[in-house]
Every structure is written in C-alpha cells, then in structure tokens.
Coordinates of N, CA and C in Angstrom, one line a residue:
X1 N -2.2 -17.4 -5.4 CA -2.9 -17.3 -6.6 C -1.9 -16.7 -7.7
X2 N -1.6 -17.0 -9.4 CA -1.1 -17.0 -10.0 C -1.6 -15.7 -10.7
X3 N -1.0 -14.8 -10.9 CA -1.2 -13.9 -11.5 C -2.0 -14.0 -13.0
X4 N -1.2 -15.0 -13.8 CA -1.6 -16.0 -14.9 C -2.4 -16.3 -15.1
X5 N -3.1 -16.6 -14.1 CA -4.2 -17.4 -14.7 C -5.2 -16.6 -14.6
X6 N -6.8 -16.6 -15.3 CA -7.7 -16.2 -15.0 C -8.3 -16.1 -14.0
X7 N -8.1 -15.1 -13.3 CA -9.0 -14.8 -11.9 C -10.1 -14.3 -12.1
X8 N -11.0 -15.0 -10.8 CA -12.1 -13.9 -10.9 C -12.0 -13.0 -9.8
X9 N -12.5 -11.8 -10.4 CA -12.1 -11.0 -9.5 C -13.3 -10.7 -8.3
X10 N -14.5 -11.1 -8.9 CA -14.9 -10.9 -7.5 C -15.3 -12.3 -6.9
X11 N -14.9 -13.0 -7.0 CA -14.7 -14.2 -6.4 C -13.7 -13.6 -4.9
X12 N -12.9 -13.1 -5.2 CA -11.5 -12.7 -4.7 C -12.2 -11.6 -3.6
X13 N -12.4 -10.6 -4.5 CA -13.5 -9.2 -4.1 C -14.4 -9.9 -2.6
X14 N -15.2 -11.0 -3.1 CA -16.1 -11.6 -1.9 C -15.3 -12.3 -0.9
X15 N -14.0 -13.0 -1.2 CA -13.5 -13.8 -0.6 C -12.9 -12.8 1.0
X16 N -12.5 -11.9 0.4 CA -11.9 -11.2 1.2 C -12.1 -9.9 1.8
X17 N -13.0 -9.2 0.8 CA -13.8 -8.1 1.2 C -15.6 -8.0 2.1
X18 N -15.8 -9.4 1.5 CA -17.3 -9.8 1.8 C -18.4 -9.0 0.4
X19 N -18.0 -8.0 -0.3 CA -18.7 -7.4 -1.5 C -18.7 -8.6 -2.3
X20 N -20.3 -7.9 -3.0 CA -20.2 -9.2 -4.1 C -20.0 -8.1 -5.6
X21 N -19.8 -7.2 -5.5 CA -19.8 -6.2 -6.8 C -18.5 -4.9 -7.1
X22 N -18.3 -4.8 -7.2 CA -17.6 -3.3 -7.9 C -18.2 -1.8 -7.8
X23 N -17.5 -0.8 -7.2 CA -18.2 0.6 -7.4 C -17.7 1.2 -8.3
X24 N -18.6 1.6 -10.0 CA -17.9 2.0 -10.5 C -16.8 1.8 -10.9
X25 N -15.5 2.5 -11.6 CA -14.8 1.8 -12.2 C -13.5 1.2 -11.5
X26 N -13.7 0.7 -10.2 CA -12.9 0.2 -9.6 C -12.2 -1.1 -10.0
X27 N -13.2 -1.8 -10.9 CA -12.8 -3.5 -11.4 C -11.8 -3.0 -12.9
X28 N -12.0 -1.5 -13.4 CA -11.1 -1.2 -14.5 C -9.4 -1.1 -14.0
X29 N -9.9 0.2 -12.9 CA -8.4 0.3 -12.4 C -8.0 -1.1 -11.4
X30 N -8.5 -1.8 -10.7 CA -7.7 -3.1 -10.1 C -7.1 -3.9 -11.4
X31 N -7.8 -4.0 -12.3 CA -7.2 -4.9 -13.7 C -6.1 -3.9 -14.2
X32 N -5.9 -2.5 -13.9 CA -4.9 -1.7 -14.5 C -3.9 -2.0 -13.4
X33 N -4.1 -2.5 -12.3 CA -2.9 -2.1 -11.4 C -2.4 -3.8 -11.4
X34 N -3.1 -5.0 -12.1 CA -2.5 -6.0 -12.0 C -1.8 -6.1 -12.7
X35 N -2.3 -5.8 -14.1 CA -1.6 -5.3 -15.5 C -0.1 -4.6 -15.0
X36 N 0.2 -4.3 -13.7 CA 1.3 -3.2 -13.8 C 1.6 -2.1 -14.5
X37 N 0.7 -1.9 -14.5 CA 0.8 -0.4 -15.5 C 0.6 1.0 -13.9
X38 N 1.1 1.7 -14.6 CA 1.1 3.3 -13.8 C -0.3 3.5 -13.3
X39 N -0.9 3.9 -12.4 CA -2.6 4.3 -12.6 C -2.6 5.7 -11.5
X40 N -3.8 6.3 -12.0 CA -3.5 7.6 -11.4 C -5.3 7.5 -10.8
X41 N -5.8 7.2 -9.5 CA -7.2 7.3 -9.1 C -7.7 8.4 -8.4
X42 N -8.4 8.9 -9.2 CA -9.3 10.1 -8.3 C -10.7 9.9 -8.1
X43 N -11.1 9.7 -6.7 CA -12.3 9.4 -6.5 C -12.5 10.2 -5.4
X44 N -14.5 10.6 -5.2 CA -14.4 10.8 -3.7 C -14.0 10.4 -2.7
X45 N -14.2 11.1 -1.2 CA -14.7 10.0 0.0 C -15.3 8.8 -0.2
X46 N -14.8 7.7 0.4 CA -16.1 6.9 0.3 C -16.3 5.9 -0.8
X47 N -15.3 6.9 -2.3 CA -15.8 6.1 -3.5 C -15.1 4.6 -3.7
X48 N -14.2 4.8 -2.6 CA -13.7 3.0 -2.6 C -11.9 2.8 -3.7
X49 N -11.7 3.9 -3.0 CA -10.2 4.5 -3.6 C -8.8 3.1 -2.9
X50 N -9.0 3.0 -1.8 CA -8.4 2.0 -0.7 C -8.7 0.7 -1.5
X51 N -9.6 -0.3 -1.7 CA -10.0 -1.1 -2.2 C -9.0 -1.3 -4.1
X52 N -9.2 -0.2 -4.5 CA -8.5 -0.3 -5.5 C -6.7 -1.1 -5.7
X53 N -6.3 -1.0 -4.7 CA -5.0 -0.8 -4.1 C -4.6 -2.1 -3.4
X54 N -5.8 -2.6 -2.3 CA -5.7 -3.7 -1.0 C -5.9 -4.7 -2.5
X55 N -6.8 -5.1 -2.9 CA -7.5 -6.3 -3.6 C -6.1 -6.4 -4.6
X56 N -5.6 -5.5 -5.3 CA -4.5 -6.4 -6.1 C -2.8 -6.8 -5.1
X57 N -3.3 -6.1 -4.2 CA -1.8 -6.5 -2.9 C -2.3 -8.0 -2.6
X58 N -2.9 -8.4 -2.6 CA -3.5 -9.6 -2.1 C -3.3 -10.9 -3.6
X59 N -3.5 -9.8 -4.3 CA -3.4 -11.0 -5.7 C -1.7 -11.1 -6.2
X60 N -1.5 -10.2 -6.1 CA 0.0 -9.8 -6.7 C 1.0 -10.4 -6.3
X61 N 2.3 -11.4 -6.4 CA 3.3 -11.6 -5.8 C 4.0 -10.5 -5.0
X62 N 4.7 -10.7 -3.8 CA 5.6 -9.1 -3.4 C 4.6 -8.5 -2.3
X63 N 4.9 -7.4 -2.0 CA 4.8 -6.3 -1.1 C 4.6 -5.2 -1.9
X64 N 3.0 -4.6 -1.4 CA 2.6 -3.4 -2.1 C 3.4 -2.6 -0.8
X65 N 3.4 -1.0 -1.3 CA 3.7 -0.1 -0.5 C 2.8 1.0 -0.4
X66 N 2.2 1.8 0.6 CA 1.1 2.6 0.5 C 1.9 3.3 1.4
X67 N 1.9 4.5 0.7 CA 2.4 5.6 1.4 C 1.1 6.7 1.9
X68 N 1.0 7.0 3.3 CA 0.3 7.6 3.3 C 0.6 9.0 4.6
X69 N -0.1 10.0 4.6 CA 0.5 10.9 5.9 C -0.1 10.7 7.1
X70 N -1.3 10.1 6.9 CA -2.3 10.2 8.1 C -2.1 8.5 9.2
X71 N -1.3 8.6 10.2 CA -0.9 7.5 11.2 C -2.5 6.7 11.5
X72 N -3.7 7.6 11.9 CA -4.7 7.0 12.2 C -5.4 6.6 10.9
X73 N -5.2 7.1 10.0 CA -5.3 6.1 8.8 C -4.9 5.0 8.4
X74 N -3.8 4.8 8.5 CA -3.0 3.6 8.2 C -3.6 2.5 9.4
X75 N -3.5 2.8 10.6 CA -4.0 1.8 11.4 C -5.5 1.5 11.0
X76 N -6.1 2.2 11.3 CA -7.8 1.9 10.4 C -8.1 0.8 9.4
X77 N -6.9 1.0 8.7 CA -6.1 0.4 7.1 C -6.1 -0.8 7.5
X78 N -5.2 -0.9 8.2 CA -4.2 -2.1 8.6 C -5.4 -3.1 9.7
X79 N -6.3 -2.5 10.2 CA -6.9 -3.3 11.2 C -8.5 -3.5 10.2
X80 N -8.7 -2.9 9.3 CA -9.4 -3.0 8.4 C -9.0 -4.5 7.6
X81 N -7.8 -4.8 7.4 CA -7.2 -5.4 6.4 C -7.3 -6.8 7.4
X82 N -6.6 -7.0 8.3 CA -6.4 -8.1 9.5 C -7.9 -8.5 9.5
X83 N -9.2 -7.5 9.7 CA -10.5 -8.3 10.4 C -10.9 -9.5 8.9
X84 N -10.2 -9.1 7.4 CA -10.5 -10.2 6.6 C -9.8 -11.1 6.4
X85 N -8.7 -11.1 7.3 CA -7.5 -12.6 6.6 C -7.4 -12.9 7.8
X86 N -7.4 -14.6 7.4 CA -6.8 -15.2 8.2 C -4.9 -14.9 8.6
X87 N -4.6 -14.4 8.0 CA -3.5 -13.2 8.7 C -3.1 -12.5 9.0
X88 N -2.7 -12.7 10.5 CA -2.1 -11.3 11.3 C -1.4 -10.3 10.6
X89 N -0.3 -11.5 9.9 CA 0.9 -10.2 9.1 C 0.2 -9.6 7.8
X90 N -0.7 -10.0 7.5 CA -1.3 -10.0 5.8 C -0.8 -8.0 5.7
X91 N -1.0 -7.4 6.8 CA -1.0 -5.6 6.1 C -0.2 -5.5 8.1
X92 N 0.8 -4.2 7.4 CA 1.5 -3.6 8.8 C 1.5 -2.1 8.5
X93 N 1.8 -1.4 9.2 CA 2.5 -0.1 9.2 C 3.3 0.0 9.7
X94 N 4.3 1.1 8.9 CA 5.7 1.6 10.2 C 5.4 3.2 9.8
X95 N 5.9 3.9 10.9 CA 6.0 4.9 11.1 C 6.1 5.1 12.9
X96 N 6.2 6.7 13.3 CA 6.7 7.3 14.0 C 6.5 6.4 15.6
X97 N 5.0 5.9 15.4 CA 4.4 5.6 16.5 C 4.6 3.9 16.8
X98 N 6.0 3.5 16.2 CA 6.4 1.9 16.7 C 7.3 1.9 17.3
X99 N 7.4 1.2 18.2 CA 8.8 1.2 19.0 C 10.0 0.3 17.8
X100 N 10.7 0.2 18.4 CA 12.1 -0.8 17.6 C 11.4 -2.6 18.0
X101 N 10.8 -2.8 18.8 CA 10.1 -4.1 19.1 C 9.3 -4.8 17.7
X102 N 8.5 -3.6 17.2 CA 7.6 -3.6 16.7 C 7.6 -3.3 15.3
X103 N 9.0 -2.7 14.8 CA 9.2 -2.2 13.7 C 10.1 -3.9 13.7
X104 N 10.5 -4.5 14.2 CA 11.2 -5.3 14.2 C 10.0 -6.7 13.8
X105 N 8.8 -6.6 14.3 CA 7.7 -7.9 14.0 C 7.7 -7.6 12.9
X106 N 7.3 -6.5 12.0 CA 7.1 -5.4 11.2 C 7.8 -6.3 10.0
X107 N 9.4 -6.2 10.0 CA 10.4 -6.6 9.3 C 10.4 -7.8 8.8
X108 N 10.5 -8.7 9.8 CA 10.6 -10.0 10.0 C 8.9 -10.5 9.7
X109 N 7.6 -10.6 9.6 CA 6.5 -10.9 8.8 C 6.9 -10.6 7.3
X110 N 7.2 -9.2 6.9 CA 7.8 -8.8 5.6 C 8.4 -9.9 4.6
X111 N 9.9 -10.8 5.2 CA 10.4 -11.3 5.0 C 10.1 -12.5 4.8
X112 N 9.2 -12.9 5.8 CA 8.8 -13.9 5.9 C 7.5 -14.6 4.5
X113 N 7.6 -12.8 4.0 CA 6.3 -13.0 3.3 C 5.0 -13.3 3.2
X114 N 4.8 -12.7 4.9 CA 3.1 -12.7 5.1 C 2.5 -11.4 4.8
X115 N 3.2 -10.5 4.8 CA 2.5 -9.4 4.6 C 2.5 -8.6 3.1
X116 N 1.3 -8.3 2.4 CA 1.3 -8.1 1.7 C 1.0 -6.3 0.9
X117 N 0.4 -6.2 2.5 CA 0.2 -4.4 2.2 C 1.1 -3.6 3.4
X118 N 2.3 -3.0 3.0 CA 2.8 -2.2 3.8 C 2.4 -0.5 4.0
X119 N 2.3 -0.5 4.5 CA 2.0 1.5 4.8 C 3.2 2.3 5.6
X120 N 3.5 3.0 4.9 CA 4.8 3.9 5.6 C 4.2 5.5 5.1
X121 N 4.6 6.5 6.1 CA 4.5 7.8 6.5 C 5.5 8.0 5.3
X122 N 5.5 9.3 5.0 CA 6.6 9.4 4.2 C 8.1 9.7 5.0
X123 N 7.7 10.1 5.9 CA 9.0 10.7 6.7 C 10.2 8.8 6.9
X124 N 9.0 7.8 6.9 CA 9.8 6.7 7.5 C 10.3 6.0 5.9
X125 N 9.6 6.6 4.6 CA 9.9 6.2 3.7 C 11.7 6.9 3.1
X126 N 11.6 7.5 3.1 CA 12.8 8.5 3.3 C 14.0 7.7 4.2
X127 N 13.9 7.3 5.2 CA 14.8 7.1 6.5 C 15.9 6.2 5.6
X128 N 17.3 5.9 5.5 CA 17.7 5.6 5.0 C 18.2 3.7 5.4
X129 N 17.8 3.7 6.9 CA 17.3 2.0 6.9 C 16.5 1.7 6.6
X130 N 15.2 2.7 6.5 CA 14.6 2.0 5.8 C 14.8 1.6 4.7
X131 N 14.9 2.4 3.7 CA 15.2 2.3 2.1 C 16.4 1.4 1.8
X132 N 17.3 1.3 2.6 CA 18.1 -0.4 2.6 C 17.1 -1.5 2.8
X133 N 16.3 -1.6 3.8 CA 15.5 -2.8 3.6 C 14.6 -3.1 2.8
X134 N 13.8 -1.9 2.4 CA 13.1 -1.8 1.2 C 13.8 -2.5 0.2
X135 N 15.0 -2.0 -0.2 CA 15.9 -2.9 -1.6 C 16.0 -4.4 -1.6
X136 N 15.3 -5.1 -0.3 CA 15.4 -6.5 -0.4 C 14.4 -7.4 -0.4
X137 N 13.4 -6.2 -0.5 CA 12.0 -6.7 -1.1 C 11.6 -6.8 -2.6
X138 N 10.8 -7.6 -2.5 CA 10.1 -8.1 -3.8 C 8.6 -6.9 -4.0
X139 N 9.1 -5.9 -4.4 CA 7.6 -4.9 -4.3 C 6.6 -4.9 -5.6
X140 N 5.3 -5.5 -5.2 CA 4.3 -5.1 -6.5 C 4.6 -3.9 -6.8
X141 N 4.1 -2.9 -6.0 CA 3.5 -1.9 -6.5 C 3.9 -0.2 -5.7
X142 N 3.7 0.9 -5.7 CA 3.2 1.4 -4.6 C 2.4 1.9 -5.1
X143 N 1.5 2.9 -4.0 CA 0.5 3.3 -4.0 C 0.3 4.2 -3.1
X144 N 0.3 5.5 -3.7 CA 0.3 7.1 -3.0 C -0.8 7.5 -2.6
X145 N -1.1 7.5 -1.4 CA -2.5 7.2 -0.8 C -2.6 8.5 -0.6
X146 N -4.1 9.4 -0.3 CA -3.9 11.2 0.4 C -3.1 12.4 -0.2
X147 N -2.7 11.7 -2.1 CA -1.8 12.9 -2.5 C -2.4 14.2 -2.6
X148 N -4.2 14.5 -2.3 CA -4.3 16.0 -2.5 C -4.2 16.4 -1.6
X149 N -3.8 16.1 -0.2 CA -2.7 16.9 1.0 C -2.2 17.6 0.1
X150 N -1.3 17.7 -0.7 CA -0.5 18.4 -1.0 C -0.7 19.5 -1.7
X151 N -2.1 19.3 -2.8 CA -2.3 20.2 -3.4 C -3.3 21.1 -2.4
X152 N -4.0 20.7 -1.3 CA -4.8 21.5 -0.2 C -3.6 22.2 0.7
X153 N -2.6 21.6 1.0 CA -2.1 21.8 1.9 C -0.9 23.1 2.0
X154 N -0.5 22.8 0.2 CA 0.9 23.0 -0.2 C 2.1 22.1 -0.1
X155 N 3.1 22.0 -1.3 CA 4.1 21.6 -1.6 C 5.0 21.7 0.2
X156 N 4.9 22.4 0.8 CA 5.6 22.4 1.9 C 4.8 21.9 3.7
X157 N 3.4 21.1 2.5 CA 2.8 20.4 4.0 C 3.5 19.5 4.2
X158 N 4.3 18.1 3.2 CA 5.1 17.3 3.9 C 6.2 17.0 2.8
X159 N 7.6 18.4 3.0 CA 8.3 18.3 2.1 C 8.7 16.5 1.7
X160 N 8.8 15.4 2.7 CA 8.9 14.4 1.7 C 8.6 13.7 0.6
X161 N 7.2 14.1 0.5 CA 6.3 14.0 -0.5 C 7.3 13.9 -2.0
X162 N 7.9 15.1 -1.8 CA 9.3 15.4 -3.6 C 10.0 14.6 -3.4
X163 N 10.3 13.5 -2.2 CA 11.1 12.7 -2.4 C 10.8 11.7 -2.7
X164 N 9.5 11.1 -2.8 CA 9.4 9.8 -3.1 C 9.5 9.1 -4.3
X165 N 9.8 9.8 -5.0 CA 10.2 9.1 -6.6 C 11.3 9.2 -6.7
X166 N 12.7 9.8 -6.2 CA 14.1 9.9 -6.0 C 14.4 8.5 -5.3
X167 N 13.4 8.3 -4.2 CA 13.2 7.0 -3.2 C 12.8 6.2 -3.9
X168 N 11.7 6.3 -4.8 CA 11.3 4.6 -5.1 C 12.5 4.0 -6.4
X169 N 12.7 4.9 -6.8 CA 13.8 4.8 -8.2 C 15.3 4.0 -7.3
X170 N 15.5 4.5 -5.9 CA 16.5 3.7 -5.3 C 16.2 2.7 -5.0
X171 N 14.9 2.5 -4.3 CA 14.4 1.0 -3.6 C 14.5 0.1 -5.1
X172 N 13.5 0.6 -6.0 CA 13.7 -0.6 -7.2 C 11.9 0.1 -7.8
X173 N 12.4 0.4 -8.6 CA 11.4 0.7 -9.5 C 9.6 -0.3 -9.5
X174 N 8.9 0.3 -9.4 CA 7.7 -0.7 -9.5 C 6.8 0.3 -10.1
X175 N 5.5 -0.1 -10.4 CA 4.3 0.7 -10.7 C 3.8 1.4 -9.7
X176 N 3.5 2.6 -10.0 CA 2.7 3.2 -9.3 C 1.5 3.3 -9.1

C-alpha cells in the first residue's frame, strides 16, 4: 500500500484487526504517526495504545521498532500480530530469550522484508550488533512502548532506557 494515496483507514483497521471503528482518538494519532511526525500517547490499560503503533507498521514502508521491557509482552504482541496476517514474519522479537538460531530467522525475515513490527528489550537495543544491523534497515518509526516503568519504577529501573535516543540518532533517525 502506498503511503500516497488515500487510504482508508478502517478499511485497513478491519482488514487486519477485524474492528470496524476507532477508540477515541486513536484514528488522530495513527494519521499523526503516518504523517511522521513525533507523537507522544498516553492512554489507559486497554485504551488501545498498541493498535496505535501496529496499524501504521503495516501501512508504512520499512520496519517499525517497538521497544519494550516486558519479554511476555512482546511475545503476546508478536503472536497477537501473526493470528492477523497471512505472515509468519509480518512482527518478531529479539531479546534475551532467542537462541542465535532464532535471532538469526529473526534477521533474515527483516531483510527479506516480511516483517514489519520489530520489538526489542532495551538491553538488546543497546548491544552493538545489534545497532550495526539496525543501520541497514529501512525504519518507519519507533515506538516506546511501557515508558511509565520508568517514571513508576525510577530512572534506574532499566538504565538503558537514557540510551535510547543516543541509539536511535546512531541507527538513523526516524519518528518517534
């Protein structure tokens, strides 16, 4: 799908989510995050914060990035994402809990450009192979998934957190 052209968005929304509607101002910020502009979402549980994020990785040229802390989250995510596409690769995670087998399908889908929503732990966002590989991607977007950890948690619940904008400014600049 061309970015260009007039989409409908919940055309898209049903195609892949099964919703036929919008919660609130989710259809504002998905048109903000296609627009490429910066966006900053604060919603409850529940309020459909994830959705904001998936739906324009799907529309978008590239590889979104979703950084998040929580491992059983990301999988949830990622297997969430797989039950609507006809693609396996369409969303992956890396982090702690892949072997090199797997971080290696991981890479190679990436490349291949089936996948469109990545999720990385922050610790694996940091790792410095990673962030060479990262540089050879085409990235929409990212997307800082769970940032009030930090302010519940403190600044020293997951010091890499301060590093991710030193990191994304190396990978290659994209919207947040």
């Amino acid at each position: 799908m061309n970015v260009g052209e007039k989409i409908s968005l919940i055309d898209v929304l049903k195609k892949n989510f099964g919703f036929t509607s919008f919660k609130g101002n989710q259809e504002l910020i998905i048109r903000n995050v296609l627009a490429k502009k910066d966006t900053f979402v604060l919603m409850p549980t529940g309020g459909g914060k994830s959705l904001c994020y998936q739906l324009p990785a799907l529309i978008l040229p590239g590889t979104a990035i979703t950084i998040s802390p929580l491992i059983a989250l990301m999988k949830n995510q990622v297997d969430a994402m797989r039950s609507f596409s006809e693609e396996d690769g369409v969303a992956h995670f890396m982090n702690s809990s892949l072997n090199k087998a797997s971080i290696a399908k991981v890479k190679h889908d990436i490349m291949e450009g089936k996948t469109k929503l990545l999720y990385v732990a922050p610790e694996s966002l940091t790792k410095e192979e990673n962030i060479q590989f990262l540089k050879k991607l085409d990235i929409s977007f990212y997307a800082i998934d769970e940032a009030h950890c930090i302010s519940e948690w403190g600044h020293d619940f997951r010091p890499e957190y301060r590093r991710i904008r030193p990191i994304i400014n190396e990978i290659g600049n994209a919207p947040i």
